[in-house]
């Protein structure tokens, strides 16, 4: 591909002190995801999945290696620069929706846009269009407690992409949902990624959903490997 990856991690090392010893979580991890690509990350708890997402999302600095977002290196950015890049280029969706309970669905999607500098009018217009695209056009004024679990997660998805990021990182986005609702939310996520050209890395334990993504990766001994390759080694 001639265009650079939307997200590229190379030589990523991350360790944590555990008493007098060091616990090596990531050992030279490599990952490239291109615009419009949906990649599944399927790995057991404790293998470094959350660490990888935090590093990829610039929430945590690696001990070594480089993270490129949109072809630009990030290792020399200060905290303010990293925060600014996260705000404009990276969207996050978690297992719990983390919506602000006192605000409506529309307001939850408007807020990050106001922080990014948009006017109230423009932010509301974009939020309304996005929520409508996700099938929530009749639920704009509802607060999270008045929405179903699937609706709440779709609002969280709208909030994550409100500032038109290049990369979407999702940590078990359907983990708290029943199978039917999970299917609907996943379908919405795929439609959104295809329509916008986002690059999406989705951590999930749902093998059925993972099988429908463009690639399926896992973590093995601190490195990112194809799931089929990992299975062949074991």
XYZ file of N, CA and C in Angstrom:
702
model
N 0.844 -1.183 0.000
C 0.000 0.000 0.000
C 0.888 1.244 0.000
N 0.517 2.259 -0.781
C 1.343 3.450 -0.883
C 1.156 4.391 0.301
N -0.041 4.440 0.856
C -0.277 5.318 1.997
C 0.314 4.691 3.257
N 0.717 5.543 4.226
C 1.264 4.986 5.471
C 0.163 4.373 6.316
N 0.507 3.473 7.213
C -0.506 2.950 8.133
C -1.095 4.085 8.969
N -2.353 3.954 9.329
C -2.948 4.928 10.242
C -2.314 4.802 11.618
N -1.948 3.566 11.978
C -1.292 3.289 13.258
C -0.170 2.291 13.014
N 1.025 2.630 13.489
C 2.175 1.742 13.300
C 2.998 1.718 14.573
N 3.138 0.542 15.157
C 3.973 0.338 16.337
C 5.164 -0.506 15.939
N 6.351 -0.086 16.341
C 7.547 -0.851 15.999
C 8.486 -0.933 17.193
N 8.961 -2.151 17.473
C 9.929 -2.375 18.544
C 9.437 -1.992 19.922
N 8.147 -2.171 20.185
C 7.570 -1.702 21.452
C 7.951 -2.633 22.602
N 8.573 -2.033 23.607
C 8.947 -2.746 24.828
C 8.228 -2.089 26.010
N 7.693 -2.909 26.906
C 7.058 -2.359 28.110
C 7.190 -3.366 29.234
N 7.766 -2.900 30.330
C 7.965 -3.738 31.512
C 7.453 -2.999 32.745
N 7.132 -3.769 33.767
C 6.703 -3.193 35.047
C 7.527 -3.823 36.162
N 7.846 -2.997 37.152
C 8.556 -3.514 38.318
C 7.579 -4.304 39.179
N 7.993 -5.494 39.567
C 7.178 -6.330 40.446
C 8.084 -6.808 41.576
N 8.067 -6.038 42.656
C 9.008 -6.304 43.727
C 10.423 -5.997 43.256
N 11.302 -6.969 43.373
C 12.696 -6.774 42.952
C 12.936 -7.244 41.520
N 11.925 -7.753 40.888
C 12.099 -8.243 39.530
C 11.298 -7.403 38.541
N 11.602 -7.577 37.275
C 10.911 -6.858 36.213
C 9.991 -7.815 35.458
N 8.749 -7.374 35.227
C 7.787 -8.184 34.509
C 7.694 -7.641 33.087
N 8.195 -8.409 32.131
C 8.211 -7.973 30.739
C 6.863 -8.297 30.087
N 6.142 -7.261 29.667
C 4.812 -7.448 29.070
C 4.887 -7.434 27.545
N 5.484 -6.391 26.986
C 5.647 -6.296 25.537
C 7.131 -6.385 25.212
N 7.478 -7.237 24.254
C 8.881 -7.503 23.931
C 9.109 -7.337 22.435
N 9.226 -6.112 22.013
C 9.459 -5.853 20.601
C 8.215 -6.005 19.750
N 7.068 -5.599 20.279
C 5.794 -5.742 19.564
C 5.767 -4.874 18.308
N 5.232 -5.442 17.230
C 5.115 -4.737 15.940
C 3.657 -4.831 15.468
N 3.143 -3.712 14.954
C 1.765 -3.697 14.494
C 1.560 -2.565 13.497
N 0.878 -2.854 12.398
C 0.492 -1.827 11.429
C -0.974 -2.041 11.059
N -1.748 -0.952 11.110
C -3.155 -1.001 10.724
C -3.414 0.139 9.749
N -4.048 -0.185 8.619
C -4.285 0.803 7.571
C -5.701 1.378 7.651
N -5.908 2.540 7.060
C -7.241 3.149 7.039
C -8.284 2.193 6.456
N -9.434 2.117 7.113
C -10.515 1.256 6.663
C -10.391 -0.189 7.081
N -9.354 -0.512 7.849
C -9.107 -1.903 8.257
C -9.578 -2.129 9.688
N -10.211 -3.265 9.914
C -10.668 -3.657 11.249
C -9.874 -4.882 11.678
N -9.137 -4.737 12.767
C -8.254 -5.801 13.244
C -8.699 -6.246 14.631
N -8.851 -7.557 14.805
C -9.218 -8.120 16.098
C -7.960 -8.464 16.889
N -7.990 -8.153 18.185
C -6.939 -8.567 19.103
C -7.577 -9.498 20.117
N -7.248 -10.784 20.000
C -7.839 -11.805 20.860
C -6.725 -12.388 21.723
N -6.791 -12.126 23.022
C -5.728 -12.608 23.901
C -6.280 -12.783 25.310
N -5.819 -13.798 26.038
C -6.279 -14.002 27.414
C -5.900 -12.832 28.309
N -6.616 -12.684 29.395
C -6.281 -11.660 30.379
C -4.876 -11.919 30.916
N -4.145 -10.845 31.141
C -2.806 -10.965 31.702
C -1.695 -11.102 30.691
N -2.032 -11.085 29.399
C -0.997 -11.248 28.373
C -0.493 -9.913 27.818
N -1.107 -8.809 28.247
C -0.634 -7.503 27.796
C -1.569 -6.773 26.857
N -2.787 -7.272 26.720
C -3.745 -6.678 25.791
C -4.060 -5.225 26.163
N -4.366 -4.982 27.433
C -4.681 -3.613 27.859
C -3.458 -2.717 27.759
N -2.286 -3.261 28.093
C -1.049 -2.479 27.968
C -0.830 -2.057 26.526
N -1.046 -2.986 25.600
C -0.873 -2.671 24.187
C -1.821 -1.560 23.746
N -3.088 -1.644 24.161
C -4.054 -0.610 23.796
C -3.681 0.736 24.403
N -3.211 0.727 25.639
C -2.804 1.983 26.284
C -1.603 2.604 25.579
N -0.663 1.769 25.202
C 0.515 2.280 24.484
C 0.118 2.791 23.103
N -0.698 2.013 22.393
C -1.126 2.415 21.054
C -1.924 3.708 21.088
N -2.675 3.916 22.180
C -3.499 5.110 22.316
C -2.795 6.275 22.970
N -1.485 6.152 23.175
C -0.662 7.228 23.766
C -1.082 7.567 25.196
N -1.734 6.612 25.860
C -2.070 6.797 27.264
C -0.909 6.389 28.164
N -0.004 5.616 27.603
C 1.130 5.081 28.354
C 2.338 5.059 27.431
N 3.483 5.479 27.952
C 4.688 5.499 27.127
C 5.398 4.145 27.174
N 5.854 3.659 26.031
C 6.626 2.413 26.051
C 8.033 2.677 26.588
N 8.703 1.623 27.014
C 10.087 1.763 27.467
C 11.033 1.916 26.280
N 10.632 1.391 25.150
C 11.420 1.514 23.920
C 10.483 1.314 22.746
N 10.919 1.760 21.576
C 10.113 1.616 20.381
C 9.436 2.920 20.000
N 8.685 2.871 18.919
C 8.041 4.079 18.399
C 6.608 3.783 17.984
N 5.735 4.763 18.220
C 4.352 4.699 17.766
C 4.161 5.804 16.735
N 3.732 5.419 15.546
C 3.434 6.394 14.499
C 1.920 6.488 14.343
N 1.407 7.696 14.348
C -0.014 7.942 14.113
C -0.127 8.792 12.856
N -0.780 8.231 11.834
C -0.870 8.943 10.568
C 0.478 9.188 9.930
N 1.431 8.286 10.181
C 2.763 8.407 9.602
C 3.716 9.275 10.380
N 3.259 9.881 11.483
C 4.096 10.788 12.271
C 4.543 10.118 13.571
N 5.840 10.196 13.896
C 6.321 9.616 15.153
C 5.815 10.413 16.355
N 5.690 9.742 17.483
C 5.123 10.397 18.673
C 6.044 10.388 19.885
N 7.175 9.701 19.803
C 7.998 9.501 20.999
C 8.562 10.793 21.579
N 8.736 11.816 20.754
C 9.325 13.067 21.238
C 8.285 14.082 21.692
N 7.010 13.728 21.600
C 5.961 14.640 22.042
C 5.933 14.739 23.567
N 5.686 15.946 24.081
C 5.493 16.087 25.523
C 4.054 15.721 25.868
N 3.706 15.787 27.152
C 2.374 15.359 27.580
C 1.276 16.154 26.884
N 1.522 17.449 26.700
C 0.514 18.282 26.040
C 0.333 17.851 24.578
N 1.435 17.554 23.916
C 1.368 17.112 22.528
C 0.670 15.776 22.393
N 0.940 14.861 23.315
C 0.298 13.543 23.287
C -1.206 13.681 23.531
N -1.572 14.541 24.477
C -2.987 14.764 24.766
C -3.696 15.347 23.550
N -3.067 16.311 22.903
C -3.658 16.930 21.725
C -3.836 15.937 20.588
N -2.848 15.062 20.405
C -2.936 14.061 19.336
C -4.029 13.037 19.629
N -4.128 12.624 20.886
C -5.208 11.703 21.276
C -6.577 12.327 20.997
N -6.699 13.594 21.317
C -7.988 14.277 21.202
C -8.462 14.349 19.752
N -7.533 14.504 18.825
C -7.910 14.725 17.427
C -7.751 13.499 16.535
N -6.892 12.549 16.923
C -6.554 11.450 16.013
C -6.943 10.065 16.508
N -7.296 9.937 17.787
C -7.546 8.610 18.351
C -8.863 8.614 19.118
N -9.730 7.631 18.810
C -10.976 7.460 19.544
C -10.928 6.198 20.379
N -11.572 6.219 21.533
C -11.566 5.082 22.449
C -12.982 4.635 22.764
N -13.186 3.314 22.771
C -14.442 2.725 23.235
C -14.086 1.615 24.214
N -14.768 1.612 25.365
C -14.455 0.625 26.396
C -15.637 -0.315 26.612
N -15.414 -1.331 27.444
C -16.474 -2.297 27.742
C -17.644 -1.588 28.418
N -17.350 -0.684 29.354
C -18.373 0.156 29.962
C -18.419 1.468 29.190
N -19.600 1.963 28.962
C -19.746 3.110 28.050
C -19.162 4.408 28.585
N -19.103 4.583 29.920
C -18.531 5.792 30.539
C -19.198 7.079 30.053
N -20.486 7.019 29.760
C -21.205 8.236 29.397
C -21.465 9.072 30.651
N -21.557 10.373 30.467
C -21.869 11.255 31.584
C -23.370 11.179 31.860
N -23.774 10.689 33.043
C -25.187 10.370 33.286
C -26.114 11.580 33.297
N -25.575 12.756 33.615
C -26.428 13.933 33.718
C -26.676 14.615 32.383
N -26.016 14.134 31.319
C -26.149 14.728 29.994
C -26.897 13.790 29.049
N -27.543 14.376 28.052
C -28.260 13.589 27.054
C -27.284 12.914 26.102
N -27.821 12.024 25.266
C -26.988 11.374 24.251
C -26.325 12.422 23.372
N -27.097 13.397 22.924
C -26.555 14.458 22.078
C -25.444 15.208 22.795
N -25.672 15.591 24.040
C -24.677 16.370 24.795
C -23.405 15.575 25.025
N -23.526 14.256 25.245
C -22.340 13.426 25.431
C -21.455 13.413 24.189
N -22.061 13.530 23.016
C -21.287 13.532 21.772
C -20.815 14.943 21.416
N -21.529 15.946 21.882
C -21.149 17.343 21.635
C -19.910 17.731 22.440
N -19.835 17.283 23.685
C -18.786 17.753 24.598
C -17.360 17.594 24.066
N -16.960 16.420 23.569
C -15.576 16.314 23.080
C -15.295 17.229 21.894
N -16.320 17.553 21.138
C -16.126 18.465 20.011
C -15.904 19.895 20.499
N -16.596 20.279 21.562
C -16.386 21.615 22.134
C -14.972 21.727 22.691
N -14.511 20.656 23.329
C -13.140 20.645 23.850
C -12.132 20.807 22.721
N -12.461 20.239 21.554
C -11.568 20.313 20.395
C -11.652 21.663 19.680
N -12.601 22.517 20.103
C -12.638 23.862 19.548
C -13.781 24.168 18.609
N -14.700 23.207 18.382
C -15.839 23.483 17.508
C -16.852 24.376 18.216
N -17.649 25.072 17.431
C -18.724 25.874 17.997
C -19.855 24.965 18.458
N -20.683 25.466 19.346
C -21.820 24.690 19.833
C -22.717 24.256 18.678
N -22.979 25.170 17.765
C -23.880 24.872 16.648
C -23.311 23.765 15.764
N -22.029 23.878 15.408
C -21.411 22.876 14.542
C -21.317 21.533 15.252
N -20.977 21.565 16.542
C -20.875 20.324 17.303
C -22.223 19.616 17.392
N -23.283 20.368 17.596
C -24.619 19.767 17.682
C -25.044 19.208 16.325
N -24.695 19.907 15.264
C -25.045 19.414 13.925
C -24.343 18.087 13.649
N -23.061 18.047 13.937
C -22.297 16.823 13.682
C -22.767 15.690 14.577
N -23.034 15.995 15.839
C -23.493 14.964 16.773
C -24.834 14.394 16.329
N -25.739 15.258 15.882
C -27.050 14.804 15.422
C -26.922 13.900 14.206
N -26.068 14.277 13.265
C -25.862 13.463 12.070
C -25.270 12.104 12.427
N -24.291 12.114 13.312
C -23.609 10.876 13.683
C -24.545 9.934 14.433
N -25.289 10.468 15.394
C -26.228 9.633 16.144
C -27.345 9.121 15.235
N -27.754 9.940 14.283
C -28.753 9.494 13.314
C -28.224 8.356 12.462
N -26.971 8.462 12.043
C -26.331 7.415 11.251
C -26.281 6.096 12.023
N -26.138 6.196 13.337
C -26.051 5.012 14.185
C -27.425 4.544 14.669
N -28.490 5.124 14.100
C -29.829 4.669 14.424
C -30.411 5.229 15.698
N -29.874 6.358 16.163
C -30.323 6.942 17.425
C -30.950 8.316 17.236
N -31.441 8.580 16.031
C -32.012 9.891 15.741
C -33.196 10.258 16.614
N -33.917 9.247 17.127
C -35.078 9.519 17.984
C -34.712 9.531 19.466
N -33.434 9.371 19.763
C -33.014 9.249 21.170
C -32.045 10.353 21.604
N -31.974 11.419 20.832
C -30.978 12.459 21.067
C -31.080 13.076 22.458
N -32.295 13.273 22.947
C -32.499 13.980 24.213
C -32.537 13.051 25.422
N -32.413 11.762 25.177
C -32.468 10.802 26.277
C -31.134 10.741 27.020
N -31.212 10.642 28.319
C -30.012 10.452 29.137
C -29.651 8.962 29.150
N -28.396 8.648 29.515
C -27.959 7.249 29.482
C -28.882 6.279 30.211
N -29.426 6.679 31.359
C -30.293 5.778 32.133
C -31.577 5.443 31.390
N -31.931 6.257 30.399
C -33.146 6.035 29.623
C -32.878 5.241 28.341
N -31.634 4.831 28.142
C -31.241 4.102 26.947
C -30.928 2.644 27.285
N -31.104 1.763 26.331
C -30.713 0.361 26.526
C -29.192 0.252 26.507
N -28.684 -0.928 26.886
C -27.234 -1.135 26.878
C -26.633 -0.947 25.495
N -27.320 -1.470 24.483
C -26.827 -1.320 23.120
C -26.854 0.123 22.661
N -27.895 0.859 23.043
C -27.981 2.272 22.684
C -26.883 3.076 23.375
N -26.639 2.779 24.624
C -25.566 3.463 25.354
C -24.218 3.242 24.668
N -23.959 2.013 24.240
C -22.678 1.716 23.615
C -22.567 2.380 22.250
N -23.686 2.527 21.552
C -23.647 3.235 20.275
C -23.399 4.736 20.488
N -23.926 5.291 21.571
C -23.609 6.684 21.899
C -22.115 6.813 22.204
N -21.574 5.843 22.943
C -20.141 5.854 23.246
C -19.316 5.764 21.970
N -19.789 4.984 21.004
C -19.104 4.876 19.723
C -19.161 6.211 18.974
N -20.325 6.850 18.991
C -20.454 8.166 18.355
C -19.523 9.176 19.001
N -19.447 9.145 20.311
C -18.549 10.067 21.021
C -17.094 9.813 20.635
N -16.729 8.537 20.479
C -15.341 8.194 20.160
C -14.909 8.715 18.801
N -15.847 8.805 17.869
C -15.477 9.225 16.510
C -15.948 10.642 16.192
N -16.447 11.355 17.199
C -17.019 12.685 16.970
C -16.018 13.660 16.374
N -14.752 13.527 16.749
C -13.729 14.448 16.250
C -12.993 13.901 15.034
N -13.628 12.943 14.337
C -13.078 12.364 13.111
C -11.646 11.866 13.292
N -11.414 10.957 14.250
C -10.061 10.437 14.458
C -9.621 9.546 13.306
N -8.324 9.263 13.256
C -7.795 8.343 12.261
C -7.841 6.896 12.763
N -7.808 6.748 14.087
C -7.678 5.425 14.704
C -8.764 5.251 15.760
N -9.376 4.072 15.781
C -10.333 3.714 16.825
C -9.793 2.517 17.587
N -9.676 2.654 18.900
C -9.230 1.570 19.768
C -10.395 1.171 20.658
N -10.767 -0.097 20.624
C -11.922 -0.563 21.387
C -11.516 -1.746 22.255
N -11.837 -1.665 23.537
C -11.486 -2.712 24.494
C -12.762 -3.428 24.929
N -13.006 -4.597 24.370
C -14.196 -5.395 24.668
C -15.479 -4.556 24.529
N -15.699 -3.914 23.379
C -16.842 -3.005 23.260
C -18.208 -3.664 23.346
N -18.261 -4.997 23.157
C -19.539 -5.704 23.266
C -19.556 -6.653 24.466
N -18.561 -6.535 25.333
C -18.400 -7.492 26.424
C -19.535 -7.512 27.424
N -20.228 -6.375 27.607
C -21.314 -6.307 28.586
C -22.694 -6.500 27.968
N -22.728 -6.885 26.688
C -24.001 -6.951 25.975
C -24.412 -8.389 25.698
N -25.720 -8.609 25.611
C -26.203 -9.930 25.239
C -25.875 -10.183 23.766
N -25.888 -11.454 23.331
C -25.432 -11.775 21.967
C -26.137 -10.989 20.866
N -27.440 -10.824 20.957
C -28.177 -10.115 19.905
C -27.772 -8.643 19.851
N -27.674 -8.015 21.030
C -27.279 -6.606 21.085
C -25.832 -6.437 20.647
N -24.970 -7.370 21.059
C -23.566 -7.318 20.653
C -23.446 -7.370 19.139
N -24.236 -8.218 18.517
C -24.232 -8.336 17.063
C -24.623 -7.013 16.411
N -25.628 -6.355 16.965
C -26.101 -5.088 16.402
C -25.039 -3.998 16.559
N -24.435 -3.915 17.741
C -23.408 -2.897 17.987
C -22.192 -3.154 17.097
N -21.803 -4.422 16.958
C -20.658 -4.739 16.105
C -20.946 -4.378 14.652
N -22.145 -4.690 14.191
C -22.508 -4.334 12.828
C -22.458 -2.834 12.603
N -22.905 -2.085 13.594
C -22.856 -0.624 13.510
C -21.418 -0.139 13.450
N -20.559 -0.750 14.270
C -19.155 -0.362 14.291
C -18.497 -0.625 12.939
N -18.767 -1.771 12.360
C -18.184 -2.113 11.052
C -18.651 -1.128 9.993
N -19.934 -0.830 9.995
C -20.480 0.126 9.023
C -19.800 1.475 9.161
N -19.597 1.908 10.398
C -18.974 3.208 10.649
C -17.531 3.232 10.164
N -16.787 2.168 10.450
C -15.388 2.102 10.022
C -15.289 2.118 8.503
N -16.129 1.334 7.842
C -16.087 1.278 6.377
C -16.464 2.625 5.760
N -17.428 3.317 6.387
C -17.912 4.580 5.829
C -16.922 5.722 6.015
N -16.130 5.668 7.088
C -15.244 6.796 7.421
C -13.778 6.537 7.095
N -13.401 5.280 6.861
C -11.996 4.989 6.603
C -11.140 4.949 7.844
N -11.774 4.793 8.994
C -11.034 4.623 10.242
C -10.168 3.365 10.195
N -9.133 3.347 10.999
C -8.397 2.108 11.273
C -8.796 1.677 12.672
N -9.291 0.458 12.822
C -9.833 0.018 14.106
C -9.088 -1.198 14.636
N -8.698 -1.117 15.909
C -8.122 -2.249 16.631
C -9.098 -2.580 17.750
N -9.660 -3.782 17.698
C -10.724 -4.155 18.621
C -10.312 -5.371 19.432
N -10.128 -5.164 20.727
C -9.827 -6.271 21.626
C -11.137 -6.955 22.001
N -11.183 -8.261 21.835
C -12.422 -8.981 22.111
C -12.131 -10.425 22.489
N -13.041 -10.997 23.281
C -13.002 -12.435 23.551
C -14.017 -13.176 22.693
N -14.781 -12.428 21.921
C -15.838 -13.018 21.099
C -15.240 -13.527 19.790
N -14.991 -14.818 19.726
C -14.336 -15.400 18.549
C -15.205 -15.315 17.301
N -16.513 -15.331 17.488
C -17.417 -15.217 16.350
C -17.286 -13.845 15.690
N -17.239 -12.797 16.498
C -17.063 -11.455 15.947
C -15.657 -11.288 15.376
N -14.660 -11.814 16.080
C -13.275 -11.690 15.617
C -13.100 -12.321 14.239
N -13.801 -13.418 13.991
C -13.668 -14.130 12.714
C -14.155 -13.296 11.543
N -14.944 -12.268 11.809
C -15.499 -11.442 10.741
C -14.702 -10.160 10.512
N -13.610 -10.004 11.241
C -12.757 -8.833 11.032
C -11.701 -9.138 9.967
N -10.976 -8.128 9.533
C -10.040 -8.297 8.428
C -8.838 -9.155 8.814
N -8.383 -8.997 10.050
C -7.273 -9.812 10.554
C -7.529 -10.140 12.010
N -6.944 -11.250 12.479
C -7.078 -11.679 13.862
C -5.687 -11.889 14.447
N -5.357 -11.074 15.440
C -4.040 -11.107 16.063
C -4.162 -11.524 17.516
N -3.045 -11.987 18.063
C -2.990 -12.297 19.487
C -1.604 -11.926 20.003
N -1.423 -12.059 21.297
C -0.131 -11.776 21.927
C 0.488 -13.091 22.385
N 1.747 -13.276 22.028
C 2.472 -14.486 22.399
C 3.874 -14.080 22.823
N 4.202 -14.313 24.087
C 5.528 -13.970 24.624
C 5.869 -12.503 24.368
N 4.875 -11.641 24.519
C 5.123 -10.207 24.410
C 5.179 -9.677 22.998
N 4.880 -10.519 22.027
C 4.882 -10.086 20.626
C 3.498 -10.269 20.016
N 3.214 -9.472 18.992
C 1.937 -9.560 18.299
C 2.093 -10.530 17.135
N 1.256 -11.559 17.112
C 1.347 -12.566 16.051
C -0.047 -12.866 15.515
N -0.107 -13.379 14.301
C -1.357 -13.831 13.715
C -1.878 -15.016 14.520
N -3.191 -15.073 14.721
C -3.763 -16.138 15.544
C -3.470 -17.521 14.989
N -3.497 -17.660 13.672
C -3.192 -18.961 13.071
C -1.750 -19.365 13.321
N -0.857 -18.376 13.266
C 0.551 -18.651 13.546
C 0.739 -19.072 14.983
N 0.037 -18.382 15.908
C 0.140 -18.724 17.321
C -0.377 -20.125 17.578
N -1.476 -20.494 16.930
C -2.051 -21.833 17.118
C -1.092 -22.905 16.601
N -0.385 -22.609 15.513
C 0.554 -23.583 14.948
C 1.737 -23.810 15.870
N 2.092 -22.797 16.655
C 3.242 -22.926 17.557
C 2.910 -23.760 18.791
N 1.628 -23.812 19.121
C 1.248 -24.460 20.386
C 0.886 -25.925 20.208
